[in-house]
């Protein structure tokens, strides 16, 4: 009995050892597929139904799982490893399995106000044609311009001669020029009900260049200063005479009104269009102290 | 614009043709962004290398044109205009500080004033030690100044050297 038990014990010990040192190699009919990126192994082997029925279900499944896991880990170890803070780490490759969407696909965004408007009006995106400058035509143009200059013929400005593609600005400019080209310089030309007044009309202010002739600039300024320095005020004789006459007229009518007022009220007969009082007031203040410096001189010059 | 500028400067001092016509070089006035700058020719030529939008200031700023095209003299012009001042006003030491803070000059602070100053005449304000303090406009003519009571304003403040500290950021 003891011998039997010893044998049994030994056999059991052997069996345990064998189990522990079970080979890490696993034999499979079909090689299993791996997706190491997702740490997945696909075992497409057929399951032996007889074996499944004979063994305990748990054991069968456990052994199957153990085999497959062993294969998976074998595969993982095939990849390059590195040591990160005392731990050996495997660099996983890119996953190969296509996973389904996590979130629903994005809905098409609603059309913008412009897109709706364009659809409503049927506006299509128009690409500007690639117009290239024609060299031959340029020569012709220059030749004609030279002829015009030589014979002193007046040629209308750019944009006024009709060309193929005229933009809105060109057309509006042409319209404005046409409007002004009447005998009264466009003063009596009516505008269409919704037409707007033309912009940018008016004389363009011309400035002297920044670095012009320094000596001429100096001369101009010195002359200006000389005029300002001269003691006698530059009298505009005409203006002065008119002013004097106006004053005299005002005084006359004021005197008449006073006389008329004494006899019998002639109400509403304000002399000098109500300027009588204002003019008199100004005259008084002017006598006391002079206005802003050089005001009178300035007025004369301007 | 040239005449408005020259007029207002001329009212301050006679002989400013010495500013225009200088023996030691050609200087000129240039208008940039509503401000008038006094620059030498050499600096002007260098300044043309900077684009108009990026150019902040050149030479000495004399003043600027306001939105209603009136010329306003700045304190930075004092060094140039003070020697040519025609009409001067001297302020008493007590009122000096007040003027430097931007207040007008009252009759009580008036030390001296040049004879024949007209009303609203541009003047240069000095301290009693003949140190130029700034610009002003005479509120009353010399004759009136004599008669008026001590609390009334005699010189309107226009610019003072205290502005170099007060408006440091905006002074070009």
GROMACS .gro file of C-alpha atoms in nm:
model
  474
    1UNK     CA    1   0.000   0.000   0.000
    2UNK     CA    2   0.265   0.249   0.096
    3UNK     CA    3   0.456   0.171  -0.215
    4UNK     CA    4   0.148   0.228  -0.415
    5UNK     CA    5   0.086   0.555  -0.243
    6UNK     CA    6   0.450   0.658  -0.292
    7UNK     CA    7   0.425   0.574  -0.658
    8UNK     CA    8   0.103   0.762  -0.678
    9UNK     CA    9   0.255   1.059  -0.510
   10UNK     CA   10   0.559   1.051  -0.738
   11UNK     CA   11   0.339   1.015  -1.045
   12UNK     CA   12   0.128   1.304  -0.931
   13UNK     CA   13   0.434   1.518  -0.869
   14UNK     CA   14   0.563   1.438  -1.214
   15UNK     CA   15   0.232   1.522  -1.363
   16UNK     CA   16   0.224   1.856  -1.184
   17UNK     CA   17   0.571   1.943  -1.299
   18UNK     CA   18   0.486   1.848  -1.651
   19UNK     CA   19   0.184   2.062  -1.639
   20UNK     CA   20   0.381   2.356  -1.508
   21UNK     CA   21   0.644   2.321  -1.772
   22UNK     CA   22   0.388   2.273  -2.040
   23UNK     CA   23   0.527   2.371  -2.369
   24UNK     CA   24   0.470   2.720  -2.480
   25UNK     CA   25   0.423   2.599  -2.829
   26UNK     CA   26   0.071   2.525  -2.933
   27UNK     CA   27  -0.031   2.325  -3.230
   28UNK     CA   28  -0.327   2.441  -3.424
   29UNK     CA   29  -0.478   2.325  -3.748
   30UNK     CA   30  -0.531   2.672  -3.883
   31UNK     CA   31  -0.297   2.947  -3.786
   32UNK     CA   32  -0.483   3.207  -3.592
   33UNK     CA   33  -0.494   3.569  -3.705
   34UNK     CA   34  -0.372   3.851  -3.491
   35UNK     CA   35  -0.450   4.220  -3.461
   36UNK     CA   36  -0.184   4.314  -3.214
   37UNK     CA   37  -0.280   4.682  -3.230
   38UNK     CA   38  -0.608   4.591  -3.060
   39UNK     CA   39  -0.455   4.293  -2.873
   40UNK     CA   40  -0.691   4.060  -3.058
   41UNK     CA   41  -0.646   3.703  -3.181
   42UNK     CA   42  -0.896   3.543  -3.415
   43UNK     CA   43  -0.910   3.165  -3.388
   44UNK     CA   44  -1.094   3.022  -3.686
   45UNK     CA   45  -1.039   2.657  -3.598
   46UNK     CA   46  -1.334   2.423  -3.586
   47UNK     CA   47  -1.427   2.305  -3.248
   48UNK     CA   48  -1.414   1.931  -3.199
   49UNK     CA   49  -1.770   1.855  -3.091
   50UNK     CA   50  -1.688   1.511  -2.951
   51UNK     CA   51  -1.410   1.649  -2.737
   52UNK     CA   52  -1.639   1.928  -2.628
   53UNK     CA   53  -1.903   1.678  -2.521
   54UNK     CA   54  -1.664   1.432  -2.354
   55UNK     CA   55  -1.472   1.683  -2.141
   56UNK     CA   56  -1.619   1.905  -1.881
   57UNK     CA   57  -1.733   2.219  -2.061
   58UNK     CA   58  -1.540   2.450  -1.829
   59UNK     CA   59  -1.218   2.262  -1.867
   60UNK     CA   60  -1.247   2.247  -2.242
   61UNK     CA   61  -1.307   2.618  -2.272
   62UNK     CA   62  -1.034   2.696  -2.023
   63UNK     CA   63  -0.776   2.495  -2.211
   64UNK     CA   64  -0.884   2.650  -2.541
   65UNK     CA   65  -0.851   2.997  -2.393
   66UNK     CA   66  -0.512   2.914  -2.244
   67UNK     CA   67  -0.384   2.792  -2.579
   68UNK     CA   68  -0.503   3.096  -2.767
   69UNK     CA   69  -0.375   3.337  -2.505
   70UNK     CA   70  -0.038   3.165  -2.520
   71UNK     CA   71  -0.029   3.217  -2.894
   72UNK     CA   72  -0.133   3.580  -2.857
   73UNK     CA   73   0.137   3.651  -2.603
   74UNK     CA   74   0.392   3.475  -2.823
   75UNK     CA   75   0.290   3.710  -3.100
   76UNK     CA   76   0.312   4.017  -2.876
   77UNK     CA   77   0.667   3.926  -2.773
   78UNK     CA   78   0.766   3.915  -3.135
   79UNK     CA   79   0.732   4.297  -3.148
   80UNK     CA   80   1.010   4.541  -3.044
   81UNK     CA   81   1.031   4.605  -2.672
   82UNK     CA   82   1.173   4.888  -2.468
   83UNK     CA   83   1.231   4.953  -2.105
   84UNK     CA   84   1.026   5.234  -1.950
   85UNK     CA   85   1.093   5.299  -1.580
   86UNK     CA   86   1.184   4.948  -1.480
   87UNK     CA   87   0.907   4.797  -1.690
   88UNK     CA   88   0.944   4.619  -2.020
   89UNK     CA   89   0.701   4.761  -2.269
   90UNK     CA   90   0.608   4.646  -2.617
   91UNK     CA   91   0.548   4.894  -2.894
   92UNK     CA   92   0.213   4.804  -3.044
   93UNK     CA   93   0.162   4.838  -3.418
   94UNK     CA   94  -0.134   5.011  -3.582
   95UNK     CA   95  -0.465   4.825  -3.535
   96UNK     CA   96  -0.586   4.654  -3.850
   97UNK     CA   97  -0.948   4.585  -3.757
   98UNK     CA   98  -1.194   4.843  -3.879
   99UNK     CA   99  -1.407   4.941  -3.582
  100UNK     CA  100  -1.758   5.081  -3.633
  101UNK     CA  101  -1.834   5.455  -3.571
  102UNK     CA  102  -1.839   5.571  -3.216
  103UNK     CA  103  -2.074   5.864  -3.282
  104UNK     CA  104  -2.341   5.914  -3.550
  105UNK     CA  105  -2.223   6.067  -3.880
  106UNK     CA  106  -2.240   6.450  -3.904
  107UNK     CA  107  -2.559   6.597  -4.044
  108UNK     CA  108  -2.529   6.816  -4.356
  109UNK     CA  109  -2.501   7.178  -4.238
  110UNK     CA  110  -2.792   7.407  -4.329
  111UNK     CA  111  -2.730   7.640  -4.628
  112UNK     CA  112  -2.618   7.994  -4.544
  113UNK     CA  113  -2.834   8.297  -4.619
  114UNK     CA  114  -2.633   8.371  -4.928
  115UNK     CA  115  -2.658   8.016  -5.056
  116UNK     CA  116  -3.033   8.023  -5.014
  117UNK     CA  117  -3.058   8.358  -5.186
  118UNK     CA  118  -2.837   8.244  -5.471
  119UNK     CA  119  -3.047   7.932  -5.516
  120UNK     CA  120  -3.363   8.139  -5.514
  121UNK     CA  121  -3.232   8.387  -5.767
  122UNK     CA  122  -3.055   8.126  -5.975
  123UNK     CA  123  -2.717   8.295  -5.934
  124UNK     CA  124  -2.427   8.081  -6.040
  125UNK     CA  125  -2.067   8.137  -5.944
  126UNK     CA  126  -1.909   8.313  -6.238
  127UNK     CA  127  -1.539   8.280  -6.294
  128UNK     CA  128  -1.368   8.580  -6.448
  129UNK     CA  129  -1.243   8.498  -6.794
  130UNK     CA  130  -0.870   8.493  -6.825
  131UNK     CA  131  -0.828   8.800  -7.038
  132UNK     CA  132  -0.473   8.847  -7.150
  133UNK     CA  133  -0.330   9.169  -7.281
  134UNK     CA  134  -0.286   9.152  -7.652
  135UNK     CA  135   0.052   9.287  -7.753
  136UNK     CA  136  -0.046   9.356  -8.112
  137UNK     CA  137  -0.353   9.547  -7.997
  138UNK     CA  138  -0.137   9.744  -7.752
  139UNK     CA  139   0.079   9.870  -8.036
  140UNK     CA  140  -0.229   9.970  -8.228
  141UNK     CA  141  -0.368  10.156  -7.929
  142UNK     CA  142  -0.045  10.345  -7.870
  143UNK     CA  143  -0.021  10.430  -8.237
  144UNK     CA  144  -0.369  10.578  -8.237
  145UNK     CA  145  -0.295  10.770  -7.918
  146UNK     CA  146   0.016  10.920  -8.072
  147UNK     CA  147  -0.179  11.025  -8.377
  148UNK     CA  148  -0.441  11.187  -8.156
  149UNK     CA  149  -0.176  11.373  -7.963
  150UNK     CA  150   0.007  11.486  -8.276
  151UNK     CA  151  -0.308  11.618  -8.438
  152UNK     CA  152  -0.440  11.750  -8.107
  153UNK     CA  153  -0.762  11.551  -8.137
  154UNK     CA  154  -0.942  11.505  -7.808
  155UNK     CA  155  -1.000  11.144  -7.714
  156UNK     CA  156  -1.247  11.039  -7.441
  157UNK     CA  157  -1.094  10.897  -7.126
  158UNK     CA  158  -1.056  10.531  -7.030
  159UNK     CA  159  -1.385  10.357  -6.980
  160UNK     CA  160  -1.593  10.594  -7.184
  161UNK     CA  161  -1.529  10.430  -7.518
  162UNK     CA  162  -1.745  10.120  -7.538
  163UNK     CA  163  -1.559   9.794  -7.481
  164UNK     CA  164  -1.678   9.435  -7.457
  165UNK     CA  165  -1.710   9.372  -7.084
  166UNK     CA  166  -1.799   9.690  -6.900
  167UNK     CA  167  -1.820   9.672  -6.525
  168UNK     CA  168  -2.075   9.862  -6.317
  169UNK     CA  169  -1.821  10.125  -6.223
  170UNK     CA  170  -1.732  10.188  -6.587
  171UNK     CA  171  -2.096  10.217  -6.683
  172UNK     CA  172  -2.183  10.450  -6.397
  173UNK     CA  173  -1.888  10.668  -6.483
  174UNK     CA  174  -1.998  10.684  -6.842
  175UNK     CA  175  -2.350  10.777  -6.730
  176UNK     CA  176  -2.218  11.055  -6.506
  177UNK     CA  177  -1.999  11.197  -6.778
  178UNK     CA  178  -2.286  11.186  -7.025
  179UNK     CA  179  -2.510  11.365  -6.777
  180UNK     CA  180  -2.265  11.650  -6.731
  181UNK     CA  181  -2.209  11.686  -7.106
  182UNK     CA  182  -2.508  11.911  -7.166
  183UNK     CA  183  -2.512  12.280  -7.243
  184UNK     CA  184  -2.586  12.365  -6.878
  185UNK     CA  185  -2.327  12.117  -6.744
  186UNK     CA  186  -2.592  11.874  -6.620
  187UNK     CA  187  -2.765  12.120  -6.390
  188UNK     CA  188  -3.113  12.047  -6.520
  189UNK     CA  189  -3.077  11.674  -6.577
  190UNK     CA  190  -3.323  11.481  -6.362
  191UNK     CA  191  -3.219  11.162  -6.195
  192UNK     CA  192  -3.415  10.840  -6.216
  193UNK     CA  193  -3.636  10.771  -5.911
  194UNK     CA  194  -3.391  10.529  -5.744
  195UNK     CA  195  -3.070  10.666  -5.885
  196UNK     CA  196  -2.820  10.781  -5.629
  197UNK     CA  197  -2.608  11.095  -5.648
  198UNK     CA  198  -2.264  11.037  -5.802
  199UNK     CA  199  -1.979  11.009  -5.556
  200UNK     CA  200  -1.621  11.132  -5.588
  201UNK     CA  201  -1.710  11.425  -5.803
  202UNK     CA  202  -1.531  11.745  -5.735
  203UNK     CA  203  -1.192  11.888  -5.788
  204UNK     CA  204  -0.908  11.675  -5.664
  205UNK     CA  205  -0.681  11.866  -5.431
  206UNK     CA  206  -0.329  11.899  -5.563
  207UNK     CA  207  -0.039  11.910  -5.321
  208UNK     CA  208   0.317  12.012  -5.376
  209UNK     CA  209   0.562  11.723  -5.375
  210UNK     CA  210   0.729  11.647  -5.043
  211UNK     CA  211   1.078  11.711  -5.172
  212UNK     CA  212   1.019  11.984  -5.421
  213UNK     CA  213   1.242  12.274  -5.499
  214UNK     CA  214   1.357  12.391  -5.158
  215UNK     CA  215   1.468  12.736  -5.267
  216UNK     CA  216   1.136  12.811  -5.436
  217UNK     CA  217   0.948  12.690  -5.129
  218UNK     CA  218   1.162  12.912  -4.908
  219UNK     CA  219   1.101  13.207  -5.138
  220UNK     CA  220   0.727  13.151  -5.130
  221UNK     CA  221   0.721  13.139  -4.752
  222UNK     CA  222   0.938  13.448  -4.718
  223UNK     CA  223   0.709  13.642  -4.950
  224UNK     CA  224   0.411  13.535  -4.744
  225UNK     CA  225   0.580  13.650  -4.426
  226UNK     CA  226   0.676  13.980  -4.585
  227UNK     CA  227   0.313  14.045  -4.668
  228UNK     CA  228   0.213  13.965  -4.313
  229UNK     CA  229   0.485  14.185  -4.174
  230UNK     CA  230   0.394  14.489  -4.375
  231UNK     CA  231   0.219  14.731  -4.144
  232UNK     CA  232  -0.037  14.860  -4.384
  233UNK     CA  233  -0.339  14.632  -4.428
  234UNK     CA  234  -0.395  14.509  -4.782
  235UNK     CA  235  -0.708  14.694  -4.869
  236UNK     CA  236  -0.950  14.556  -5.116
  237UNK     CA  237  -1.082  14.888  -5.238
  238UNK     CA  238  -1.394  14.744  -5.392
  239UNK     CA  239  -1.486  14.555  -5.078
  240UNK     CA  240  -1.417  14.851  -4.858
  241UNK     CA  241  -1.629  15.082  -5.072
  242UNK     CA  242  -1.917  14.838  -5.080
  243UNK     CA  243  -1.901  14.793  -4.705
  244UNK     CA  244  -1.909  15.166  -4.655
  245UNK     CA  245  -2.206  15.205  -4.885
  246UNK     CA  246  -2.394  14.931  -4.707
  247UNK     CA  247  -2.332  15.096  -4.374
  248UNK     CA  248  -2.456  15.429  -4.505
  249UNK     CA  249  -2.772  15.272  -4.646
  250UNK     CA  250  -2.840  15.100  -4.318
  251UNK     CA  251  -2.802  15.417  -4.122
  252UNK     CA  252  -3.033  15.601  -4.360
  253UNK     CA  253  -3.310  15.345  -4.334
  254UNK     CA  254  -3.267  15.327  -3.958
  255UNK     CA  255  -3.308  15.703  -3.937
  256UNK     CA  256  -3.617  15.690  -4.157
  257UNK     CA  257  -3.771  15.416  -3.945
  258UNK     CA  258  -3.715  15.613  -3.628
  259UNK     CA  259  -3.887  15.912  -3.784
  260UNK     CA  260  -4.172  15.697  -3.913
  261UNK     CA  261  -4.208  15.531  -3.573
  262UNK     CA  262  -4.254  15.863  -3.396
  263UNK     CA  263  -4.537  15.974  -3.626
  264UNK     CA  264  -4.730  15.653  -3.641
  265UNK     CA  265  -4.629  15.290  -3.602
  266UNK     CA  266  -4.547  15.125  -3.929
  267UNK     CA  267  -4.511  14.783  -3.779
  268UNK     CA  268  -4.307  14.520  -3.953
  269UNK     CA  269  -4.087  14.761  -4.139
  270UNK     CA  270  -3.755  14.627  -4.022
  271UNK     CA  271  -3.469  14.792  -4.202
  272UNK     CA  272  -3.180  14.595  -4.342
  273UNK     CA  273  -3.363  14.262  -4.311
  274UNK     CA  274  -3.311  14.246  -3.938
  275UNK     CA  275  -2.941  14.302  -3.971
  276UNK     CA  276  -2.965  14.656  -3.841
  277UNK     CA  277  -2.927  14.556  -3.476
  278UNK     CA  278  -2.668  14.294  -3.550
  279UNK     CA  279  -2.460  14.527  -3.761
  280UNK     CA  280  -2.475  14.801  -3.501
  281UNK     CA  281  -2.372  14.558  -3.228
  282UNK     CA  282  -2.076  14.435  -3.427
  283UNK     CA  283  -1.958  14.784  -3.500
  284UNK     CA  284  -1.948  14.866  -3.130
  285UNK     CA  285  -1.755  14.554  -3.029
  286UNK     CA  286  -1.506  14.601  -3.313
  287UNK     CA  287  -1.411  14.940  -3.185
  288UNK     CA  288  -1.314  14.815  -2.840
  289UNK     CA  289  -1.059  14.546  -2.920
  290UNK     CA  290  -0.933  14.379  -3.230
  291UNK     CA  291  -1.067  14.047  -3.345
  292UNK     CA  292  -0.847  13.732  -3.376
  293UNK     CA  293  -0.492  13.821  -3.474
  294UNK     CA  294  -0.443  13.897  -3.835
  295UNK     CA  295  -0.809  13.837  -3.901
  296UNK     CA  296  -0.852  14.141  -4.118
  297UNK     CA  297  -0.528  14.074  -4.303
  298UNK     CA  298  -0.628  13.717  -4.354
  299UNK     CA  299  -0.962  13.818  -4.493
  300UNK     CA  300  -0.791  14.043  -4.743
  301UNK     CA  301  -0.560  13.772  -4.862
  302UNK     CA  302  -0.822  13.501  -4.897
  303UNK     CA  303  -0.352  12.559  -4.490
  304UNK     CA  304  -0.009  12.711  -4.532
  305UNK     CA  305  -0.143  13.059  -4.459
  306UNK     CA  306  -0.344  12.951  -4.153
  307UNK     CA  307  -0.035  12.794  -4.009
  308UNK     CA  308   0.194  13.085  -4.086
  309UNK     CA  309  -0.062  13.331  -3.956
  310UNK     CA  310  -0.097  13.165  -3.619
  311UNK     CA  311   0.278  13.130  -3.586
  312UNK     CA  312   0.331  13.485  -3.701
  313UNK     CA  313   0.101  13.617  -3.436
  314UNK     CA  314   0.337  13.475  -3.176
  315UNK     CA  315   0.660  13.619  -3.307
  316UNK     CA  316   0.811  13.855  -3.554
  317UNK     CA  317   1.113  13.751  -3.752
  318UNK     CA  318   1.011  13.393  -3.784
  319UNK     CA  319   1.151  13.423  -4.129
  320UNK     CA  320   1.468  13.329  -3.944
  321UNK     CA  321   1.308  12.989  -3.892
  322UNK     CA  322   1.244  12.956  -4.263
  323UNK     CA  323   1.568  13.113  -4.379
  324UNK     CA  324   1.847  12.970  -4.171
  325UNK     CA  325   2.218  13.011  -4.233
  326UNK     CA  326   2.303  12.665  -4.102
  327UNK     CA  327   2.086  12.460  -4.334
  328UNK     CA  328   1.757  12.431  -4.515
  329UNK     CA  329   1.472  12.365  -4.279
  330UNK     CA  330   1.115  12.323  -4.384
  331UNK     CA  331   0.768  12.262  -4.252
  332UNK     CA  332   0.588  11.948  -4.353
  333UNK     CA  333   0.233  11.840  -4.293
  334UNK     CA  334   0.184  11.477  -4.194
  335UNK     CA  335  -0.137  11.332  -4.051
  336UNK     CA  336  -0.271  11.677  -3.957
  337UNK     CA  337   0.049  11.767  -3.774
  338UNK     CA  338   0.307  12.021  -3.880
  339UNK     CA  339   0.670  11.921  -3.836
  340UNK     CA  340   0.980  12.135  -3.860
  341UNK     CA  341   1.257  11.932  -4.018
  342UNK     CA  342   1.594  11.981  -4.175
  343UNK     CA  343   1.632  11.885  -4.536
  344UNK     CA  344   1.859  11.590  -4.460
  345UNK     CA  345   1.614  11.438  -4.214
  346UNK     CA  346   1.331  11.497  -4.459
  347UNK     CA  347   1.508  11.306  -4.730
  348UNK     CA  348   1.568  11.018  -4.489
  349UNK     CA  349   1.207  11.025  -4.377
  350UNK     CA  350   1.082  10.963  -4.730
  351UNK     CA  351   1.213  10.608  -4.693
  352UNK     CA  352   0.940  10.530  -4.440
  353UNK     CA  353   0.590  10.463  -4.566
  354UNK     CA  354   0.325  10.721  -4.485
  355UNK     CA  355   0.120  10.489  -4.272
  356UNK     CA  356   0.416  10.380  -4.060
  357UNK     CA  357   0.576  10.723  -4.013
  358UNK     CA  358   0.489  10.848  -3.665
  359UNK     CA  359   0.682  11.168  -3.627
  360UNK     CA  360   0.965  11.362  -3.792
  361UNK     CA  361   1.179  11.640  -3.656
  362UNK     CA  362   0.995  11.872  -3.418
  363UNK     CA  363   0.619  11.885  -3.404
  364UNK     CA  364   0.507  12.246  -3.408
  365UNK     CA  365   0.140  12.181  -3.374
  366UNK     CA  366  -0.158  12.028  -3.542
  367UNK     CA  367  -0.463  12.118  -3.742
  368UNK     CA  368  -0.785  12.035  -3.564
  369UNK     CA  369  -1.091  11.884  -3.731
  370UNK     CA  370  -1.220  12.231  -3.811
  371UNK     CA  371  -0.886  12.324  -3.968
  372UNK     CA  372  -0.775  12.553  -3.689
  373UNK     CA  373  -0.410  12.544  -3.603
  374UNK     CA  374  -0.321  12.450  -3.248
  375UNK     CA  375   0.035  12.524  -3.137
  376UNK     CA  376   0.208  12.255  -2.929
  377UNK     CA  377   0.456  12.303  -2.649
  378UNK     CA  378   0.726  12.129  -2.854
  379UNK     CA  379   0.753  12.445  -3.060
  380UNK     CA  380   0.850  12.657  -2.759
  381UNK     CA  381   1.224  12.630  -2.801
  382UNK     CA  382   1.199  12.754  -3.156
  383UNK     CA  383   0.943  13.028  -3.112
  384UNK     CA  384   1.040  13.171  -2.772
  385UNK     CA  385   1.342  13.369  -2.900
  386UNK     CA  386   1.122  13.541  -3.158
  387UNK     CA  387   0.841  13.630  -2.923
  388UNK     CA  388   0.691  13.967  -2.993
  389UNK     CA  389   0.451  13.985  -2.701
  390UNK     CA  390   0.554  13.842  -2.368
  391UNK     CA  391   0.384  13.791  -2.037
  392UNK     CA  392   0.577  13.742  -1.714
  393UNK     CA  393   0.410  13.538  -1.440
  394UNK     CA  394   0.475  13.586  -1.069
  395UNK     CA  395   0.650  13.299  -0.888
  396UNK     CA  396   0.337  13.214  -0.691
  397UNK     CA  397   0.122  13.160  -0.998
  398UNK     CA  398   0.393  12.983  -1.196
  399UNK     CA  399   0.301  12.642  -1.057
  400UNK     CA  400  -0.064  12.699  -1.135
  401UNK     CA  401   0.013  12.783  -1.495
  402UNK     CA  402   0.233  12.477  -1.529
  403UNK     CA  403  -0.059  12.263  -1.421
  404UNK     CA  404  -0.268  12.396  -1.706
  405UNK     CA  405  -0.463  12.677  -1.546
  406UNK     CA  406  -0.512  13.021  -1.695
  407UNK     CA  407  -0.320  13.318  -1.562
  408UNK     CA  408  -0.518  13.551  -1.337
  409UNK     CA  409  -0.454  13.919  -1.289
  410UNK     CA  410  -0.312  13.845  -0.943
  411UNK     CA  411  -0.038  13.633  -1.095
  412UNK     CA  412   0.054  13.876  -1.370
  413UNK     CA  413   0.403  14.017  -1.327
  414UNK     CA  414   0.469  14.211  -1.647
  415UNK     CA  415   0.319  14.232  -1.988
  416UNK     CA  416   0.458  14.389  -2.305
  417UNK     CA  417   0.309  14.720  -2.397
  418UNK     CA  418   0.054  14.737  -2.679
  419UNK     CA  419  -0.059  14.378  -2.651
  420UNK     CA  420  -0.392  14.345  -2.825
  421UNK     CA  421  -0.674  14.133  -2.701
  422UNK     CA  422  -0.657  13.770  -2.817
  423UNK     CA  423  -0.297  13.820  -2.917
  424UNK     CA  424  -0.074  13.512  -2.904
  425UNK     CA  425   0.182  13.552  -2.629
  426UNK     CA  426   0.472  13.360  -2.483
  427UNK     CA  427   0.455  13.313  -2.109
  428UNK     CA  428   0.774  13.360  -1.908
  429UNK     CA  429   0.858  13.321  -1.545
  430UNK     CA  430   1.010  13.617  -1.361
  431UNK     CA  431   1.354  13.464  -1.425
  432UNK     CA  432   1.294  13.488  -1.800
  433UNK     CA  433   1.246  13.116  -1.842
  434UNK     CA  434   0.990  13.045  -2.116
  435UNK     CA  435   0.700  12.851  -1.968
  436UNK     CA  436   0.462  12.815  -2.255
  437UNK     CA  437   0.215  12.976  -2.491
  438UNK     CA  438  -0.099  13.162  -2.425
  439UNK     CA  439  -0.353  13.402  -2.567
  440UNK     CA  440  -0.400  13.743  -2.409
  441UNK     CA  441  -0.753  13.761  -2.275
  442UNK     CA  442  -0.735  14.135  -2.232
  443UNK     CA  443  -0.531  14.408  -2.394
  444UNK     CA  444  -0.257  14.571  -2.189
  445UNK     CA  445  -0.471  14.871  -2.106
  446UNK     CA  446  -0.756  14.659  -1.982
  447UNK     CA  447  -0.522  14.442  -1.779
  448UNK     CA  448  -0.431  14.747  -1.575
  449UNK     CA  449  -0.790  14.824  -1.485
  450UNK     CA  450  -0.936  14.481  -1.429
  451UNK     CA  451  -0.993  14.312  -1.089
  452UNK     CA  452  -0.740  14.057  -0.954
  453UNK     CA  453  -0.951  13.748  -0.999
  454UNK     CA  454  -1.016  13.774  -1.369
  455UNK     CA  455  -0.826  13.583  -1.634
  456UNK     CA  456  -0.569  13.781  -1.829
  457UNK     CA  457  -0.399  13.503  -2.026
  458UNK     CA  458  -0.568  13.192  -2.162
  459UNK     CA  459  -0.348  12.889  -2.125
  460UNK     CA  460  -0.258  12.713  -2.452
  461UNK     CA  461   0.052  12.509  -2.385
  462UNK     CA  462   0.297  12.483  -2.097
  463UNK     CA  463   0.616  12.291  -2.030
  464UNK     CA  464   0.438  12.085  -1.765
  465UNK     CA  465   0.277  11.904  -2.058
  466UNK     CA  466   0.602  11.727  -2.122
  467UNK     CA  467   0.518  11.521  -1.814
  468UNK     CA  468   0.140  11.535  -1.821
  469UNK     CA  469   0.081  11.436  -2.180
  470UNK     CA  470   0.401  11.240  -2.230
  471UNK     CA  471   0.222  10.970  -2.426
  472UNK     CA  472   0.042  11.194  -2.668
  473UNK     CA  473   0.320  11.440  -2.736
  474UNK     CA  474   0.473  11.355  -3.069
   0.00000   0.00000   0.00000
